[in-house]
CSV table of C-alpha atoms in Angstrom, one decimal:
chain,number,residue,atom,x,y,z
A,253,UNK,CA,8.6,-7.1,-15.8
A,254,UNK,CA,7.6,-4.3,-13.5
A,255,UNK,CA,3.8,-3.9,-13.0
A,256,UNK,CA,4.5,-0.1,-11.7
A,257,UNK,CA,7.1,2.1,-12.9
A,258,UNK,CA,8.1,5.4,-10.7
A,259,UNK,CA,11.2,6.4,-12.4
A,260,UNK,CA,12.1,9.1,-10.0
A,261,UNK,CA,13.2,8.1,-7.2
A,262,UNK,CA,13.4,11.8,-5.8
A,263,UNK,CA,12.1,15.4,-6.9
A,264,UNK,CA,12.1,18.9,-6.0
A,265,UNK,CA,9.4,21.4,-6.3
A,266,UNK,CA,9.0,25.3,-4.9
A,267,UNK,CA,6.4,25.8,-2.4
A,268,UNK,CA,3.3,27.0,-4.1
A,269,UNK,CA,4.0,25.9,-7.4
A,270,UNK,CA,2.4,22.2,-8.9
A,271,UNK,CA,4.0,19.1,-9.5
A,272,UNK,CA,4.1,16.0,-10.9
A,273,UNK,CA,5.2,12.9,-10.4
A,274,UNK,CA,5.3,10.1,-12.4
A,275,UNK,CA,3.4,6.1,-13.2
A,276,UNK,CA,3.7,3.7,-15.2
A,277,UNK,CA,2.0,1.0,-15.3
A,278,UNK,CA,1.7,-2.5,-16.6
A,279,UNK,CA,-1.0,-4.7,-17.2
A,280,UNK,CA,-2.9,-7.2,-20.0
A,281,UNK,CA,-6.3,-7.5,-17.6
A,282,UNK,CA,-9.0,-4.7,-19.1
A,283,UNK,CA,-10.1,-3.8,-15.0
A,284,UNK,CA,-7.7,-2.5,-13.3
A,285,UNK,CA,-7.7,0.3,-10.0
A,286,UNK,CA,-4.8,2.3,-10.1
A,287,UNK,CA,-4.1,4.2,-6.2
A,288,UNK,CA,-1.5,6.9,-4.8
A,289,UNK,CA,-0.6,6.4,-1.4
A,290,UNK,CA,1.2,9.2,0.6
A,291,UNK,CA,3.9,8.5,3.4
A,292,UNK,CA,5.6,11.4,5.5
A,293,UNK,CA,8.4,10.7,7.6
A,294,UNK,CA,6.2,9.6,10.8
A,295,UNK,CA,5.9,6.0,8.3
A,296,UNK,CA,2.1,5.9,8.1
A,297,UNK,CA,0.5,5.2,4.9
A,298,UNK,CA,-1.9,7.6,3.5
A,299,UNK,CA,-4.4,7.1,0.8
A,300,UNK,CA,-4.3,9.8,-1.8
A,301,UNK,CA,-6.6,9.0,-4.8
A,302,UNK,CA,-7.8,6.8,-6.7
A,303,UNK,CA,-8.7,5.5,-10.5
A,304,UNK,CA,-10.5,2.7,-12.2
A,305,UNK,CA,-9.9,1.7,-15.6
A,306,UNK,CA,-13.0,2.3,-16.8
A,307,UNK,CA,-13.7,5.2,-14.9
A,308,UNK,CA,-14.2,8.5,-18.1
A,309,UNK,CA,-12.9,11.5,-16.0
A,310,UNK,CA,-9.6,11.6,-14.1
A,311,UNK,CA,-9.6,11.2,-10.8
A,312,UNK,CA,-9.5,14.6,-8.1
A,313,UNK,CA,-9.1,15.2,-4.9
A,314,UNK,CA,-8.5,18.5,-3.4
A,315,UNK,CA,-5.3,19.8,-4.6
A,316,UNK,CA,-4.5,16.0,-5.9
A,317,UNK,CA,-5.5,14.7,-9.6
A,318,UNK,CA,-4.0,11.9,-11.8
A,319,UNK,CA,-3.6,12.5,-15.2
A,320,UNK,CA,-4.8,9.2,-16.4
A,321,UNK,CA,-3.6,8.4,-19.7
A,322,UNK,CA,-4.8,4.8,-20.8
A,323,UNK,CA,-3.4,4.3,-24.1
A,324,UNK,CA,-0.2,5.0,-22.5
A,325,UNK,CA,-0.9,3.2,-19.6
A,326,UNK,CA,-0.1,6.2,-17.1
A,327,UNK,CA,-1.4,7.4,-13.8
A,328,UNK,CA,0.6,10.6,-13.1
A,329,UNK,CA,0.1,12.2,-9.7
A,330,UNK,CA,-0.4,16.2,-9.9
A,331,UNK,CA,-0.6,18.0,-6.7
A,332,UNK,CA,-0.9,21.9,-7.1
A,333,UNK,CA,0.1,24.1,-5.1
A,334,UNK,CA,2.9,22.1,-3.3
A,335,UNK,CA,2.6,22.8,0.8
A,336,UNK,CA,5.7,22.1,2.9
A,337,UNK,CA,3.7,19.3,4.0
A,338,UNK,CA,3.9,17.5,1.1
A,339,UNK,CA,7.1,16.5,1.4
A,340,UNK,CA,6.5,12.5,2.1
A,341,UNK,CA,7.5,9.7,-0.1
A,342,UNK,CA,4.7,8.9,-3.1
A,343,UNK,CA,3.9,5.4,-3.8
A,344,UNK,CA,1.5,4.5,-7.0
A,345,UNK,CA,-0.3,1.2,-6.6
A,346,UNK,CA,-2.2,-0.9,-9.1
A,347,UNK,CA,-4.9,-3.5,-8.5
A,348,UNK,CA,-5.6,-5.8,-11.7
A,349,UNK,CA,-9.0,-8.5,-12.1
A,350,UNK,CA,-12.8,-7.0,-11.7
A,351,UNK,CA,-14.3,-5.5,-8.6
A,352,UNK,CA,-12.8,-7.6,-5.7
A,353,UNK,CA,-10.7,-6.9,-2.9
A,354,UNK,CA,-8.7,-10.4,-3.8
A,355,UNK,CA,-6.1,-9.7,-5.8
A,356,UNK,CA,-3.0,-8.2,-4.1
A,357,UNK,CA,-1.8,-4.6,-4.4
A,358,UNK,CA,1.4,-3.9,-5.9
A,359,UNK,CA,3.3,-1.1,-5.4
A,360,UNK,CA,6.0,0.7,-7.3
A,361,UNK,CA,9.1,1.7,-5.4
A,362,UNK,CA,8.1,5.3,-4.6
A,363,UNK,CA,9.2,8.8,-5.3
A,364,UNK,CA,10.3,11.1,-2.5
A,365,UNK,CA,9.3,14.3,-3.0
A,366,UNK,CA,11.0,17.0,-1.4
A,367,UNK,CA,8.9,20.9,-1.3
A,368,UNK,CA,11.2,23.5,-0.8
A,369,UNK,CA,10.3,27.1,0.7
B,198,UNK,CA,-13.4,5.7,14.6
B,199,UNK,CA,-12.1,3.4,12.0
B,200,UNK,CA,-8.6,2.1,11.8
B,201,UNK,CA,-5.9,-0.7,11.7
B,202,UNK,CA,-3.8,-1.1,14.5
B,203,UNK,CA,-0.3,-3.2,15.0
B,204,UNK,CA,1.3,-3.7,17.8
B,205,UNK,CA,4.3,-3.2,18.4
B,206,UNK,CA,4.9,-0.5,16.8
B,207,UNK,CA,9.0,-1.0,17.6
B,208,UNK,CA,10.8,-4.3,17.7
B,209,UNK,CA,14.1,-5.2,18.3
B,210,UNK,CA,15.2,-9.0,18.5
B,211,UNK,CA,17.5,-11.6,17.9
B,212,UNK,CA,17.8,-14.2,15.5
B,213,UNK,CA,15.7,-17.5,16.2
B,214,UNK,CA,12.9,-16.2,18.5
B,215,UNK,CA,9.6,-16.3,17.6
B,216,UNK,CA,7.7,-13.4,17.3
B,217,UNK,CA,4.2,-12.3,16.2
B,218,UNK,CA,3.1,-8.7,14.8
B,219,UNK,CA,-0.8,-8.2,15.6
B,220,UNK,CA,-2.9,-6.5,13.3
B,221,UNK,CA,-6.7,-5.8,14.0
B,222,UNK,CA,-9.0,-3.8,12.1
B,223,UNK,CA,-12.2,-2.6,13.1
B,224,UNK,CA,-13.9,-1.5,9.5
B,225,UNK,CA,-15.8,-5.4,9.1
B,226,UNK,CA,-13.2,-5.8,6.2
B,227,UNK,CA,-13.2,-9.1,4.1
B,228,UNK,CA,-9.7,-8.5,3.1
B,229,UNK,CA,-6.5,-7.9,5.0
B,230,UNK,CA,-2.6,-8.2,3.6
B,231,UNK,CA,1.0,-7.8,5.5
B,232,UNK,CA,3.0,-5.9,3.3
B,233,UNK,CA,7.2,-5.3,4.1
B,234,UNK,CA,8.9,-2.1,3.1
B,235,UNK,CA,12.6,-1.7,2.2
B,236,UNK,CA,14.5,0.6,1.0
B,237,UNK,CA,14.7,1.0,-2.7
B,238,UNK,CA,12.0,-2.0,-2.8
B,239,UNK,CA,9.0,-0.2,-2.1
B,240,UNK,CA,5.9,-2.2,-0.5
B,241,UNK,CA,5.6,-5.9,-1.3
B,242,UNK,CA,3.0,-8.1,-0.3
B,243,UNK,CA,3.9,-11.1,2.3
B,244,UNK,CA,0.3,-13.0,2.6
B,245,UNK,CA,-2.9,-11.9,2.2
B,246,UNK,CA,-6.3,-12.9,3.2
B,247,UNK,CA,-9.7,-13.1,1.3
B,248,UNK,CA,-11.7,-14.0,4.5
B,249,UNK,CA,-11.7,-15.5,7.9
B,250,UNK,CA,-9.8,-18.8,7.8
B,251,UNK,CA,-8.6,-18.0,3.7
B,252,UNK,CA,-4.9,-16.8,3.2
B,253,UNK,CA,-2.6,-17.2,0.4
B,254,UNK,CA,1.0,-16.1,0.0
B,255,UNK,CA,2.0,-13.1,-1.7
B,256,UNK,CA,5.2,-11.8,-3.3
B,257,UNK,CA,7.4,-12.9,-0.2
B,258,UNK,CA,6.1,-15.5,1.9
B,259,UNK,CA,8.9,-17.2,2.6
B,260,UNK,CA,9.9,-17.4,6.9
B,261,UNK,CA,6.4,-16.1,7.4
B,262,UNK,CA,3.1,-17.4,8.7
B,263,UNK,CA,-0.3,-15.9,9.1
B,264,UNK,CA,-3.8,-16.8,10.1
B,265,UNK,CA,-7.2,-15.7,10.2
B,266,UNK,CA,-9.2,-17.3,12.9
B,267,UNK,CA,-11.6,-13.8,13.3
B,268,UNK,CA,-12.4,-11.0,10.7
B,269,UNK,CA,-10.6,-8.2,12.7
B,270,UNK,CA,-7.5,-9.8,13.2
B,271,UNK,CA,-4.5,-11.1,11.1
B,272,UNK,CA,-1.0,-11.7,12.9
B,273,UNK,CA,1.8,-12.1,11.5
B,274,UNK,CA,3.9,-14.7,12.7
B,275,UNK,CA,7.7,-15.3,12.2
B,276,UNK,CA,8.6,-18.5,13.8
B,277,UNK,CA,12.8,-18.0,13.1
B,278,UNK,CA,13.3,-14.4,12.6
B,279,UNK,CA,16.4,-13.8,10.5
B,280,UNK,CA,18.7,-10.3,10.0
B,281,UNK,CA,17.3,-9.7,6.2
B,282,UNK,CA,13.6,-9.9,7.9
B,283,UNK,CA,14.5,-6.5,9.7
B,284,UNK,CA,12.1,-4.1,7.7
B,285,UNK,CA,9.1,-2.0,7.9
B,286,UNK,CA,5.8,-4.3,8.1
B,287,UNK,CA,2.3,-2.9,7.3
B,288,UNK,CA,-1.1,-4.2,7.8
B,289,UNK,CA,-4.1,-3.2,5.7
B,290,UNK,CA,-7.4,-4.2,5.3
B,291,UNK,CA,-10.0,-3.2,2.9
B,292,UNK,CA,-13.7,-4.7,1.7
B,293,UNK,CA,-14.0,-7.3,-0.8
B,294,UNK,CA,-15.8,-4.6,-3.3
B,295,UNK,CA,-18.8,-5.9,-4.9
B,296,UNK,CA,-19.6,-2.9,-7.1
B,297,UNK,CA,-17.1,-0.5,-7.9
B,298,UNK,CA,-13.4,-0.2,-7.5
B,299,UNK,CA,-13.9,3.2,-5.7
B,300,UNK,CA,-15.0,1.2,-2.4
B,301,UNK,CA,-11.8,-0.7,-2.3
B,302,UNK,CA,-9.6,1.6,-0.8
B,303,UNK,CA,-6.9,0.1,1.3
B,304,UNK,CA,-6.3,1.1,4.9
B,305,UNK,CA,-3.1,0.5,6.3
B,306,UNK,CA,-1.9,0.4,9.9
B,307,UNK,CA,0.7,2.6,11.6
B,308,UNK,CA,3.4,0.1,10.7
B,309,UNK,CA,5.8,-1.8,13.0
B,310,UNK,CA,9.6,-1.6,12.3
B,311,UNK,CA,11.6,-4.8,13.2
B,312,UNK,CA,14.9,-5.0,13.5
B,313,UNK,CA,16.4,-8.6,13.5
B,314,UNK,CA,20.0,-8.9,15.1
């Protein structure tokens, strides 16, 4: 089974107006970090945002926040008031054990979102 | 200023000769990973390593080698490059978090796009 799930592979949004984009995730272990990763065309990978599991307030960051939803294992991306440069492919990540940098970082398969003017 | 660098960036070559992608960080990170992206695939891990001279394989290993001899730098060797090993390869590197999740953000190089002929 998939350990993240980004069911759309490509969205749309109007310049100035908020979007969303979507994670799921799957895991048994009770620690888990969940990450959004940002890539524009130029390839670089940019981190976005992050959430633990036991963290009691959703993550923000600037105009990103994730709508962390734990019973329902989600970690939805919002970014408000979409810029032109936001158009980039959006990758959700999850990290599963306790507080270590040694477990890997899986990656869903991405969204590409596209902002329109 | 802190980053993770690869080199090459661009790599064309033919099937059966040996290359190696260089990765060097300069952030004192424990951990470093080689990731591949493909199209509709997302980011998957290749190896990974906890610390200097400690690597273990990740989601694809296979026709790749690595090694950790110093903390900055983790190369990525393909002895027998084959066509389905053209991709998009990223380095990262974070710290091996003691305390919170929060401190194990991943920073990934530029990337280096290989194409195998």
């Amino acid at each position: 089974a998939q350990k993240i799930t980004q069911t759309q592979p490509g969205m749309f949004v109007q310049e100035k107006e908020a979007v969303t984009l979507d994670c799921t995730y799957d895991t048994s272990d009770p620690s888990y970090g969940l990450f959004w990763y940002k890539q524009p065309s130029s390839g670089e990978m940019i981190f976005l945002i992050y959430q633990g599991s036991y963290d009691q307030q959703n993550a923000t960051e600037g105009r990103y926040s994730l709508n962390f939803q734990k019973a329902r294992k989600s970690a939805n991306l919002v970014i408000s008031a979409s810029q032109l440069g936001d158009s980039a492919m959006y990758f959700c990540a999850m990290r599963e054990g306790p507080n270590s940098g040694n477990t890997p970082l899986v990656f869903g398969k991405g969204t590409r979102l596209s902002v329109i003017a | 200023e802190a980053q993770v660098t690869q080199n090459p960036r661009y790599l064309i070559t033919v099937t059966g000769k040996k290359l190696t992608v260089t990765c060097s960080q300069n952030m004192n990170h424990e951990y470093m990973s080689w990731y591949r992206q493909d199209p509709g695939l997302g980011l998957r891990q290749i190896y990974y390593s906890m610390n200097v001279e400690v690597t273990d394989k990740g989601d694809v290993p296979e026709g790749y080698k690595v090694s950790r001899k110093e903390k900055r730098n983790f190369p990525l060797i393909l002895e027998s490059p084959s066509p389905n090993q053209t991709s998009l390869y990223f380095c990262a590197s974070c710290r091996a978090g003691l305390l919170t999740w929060s401190y194990n953000e991943q920073f990934f190089g530029p990337g280096t796009r290989l194409t195998v002929l």
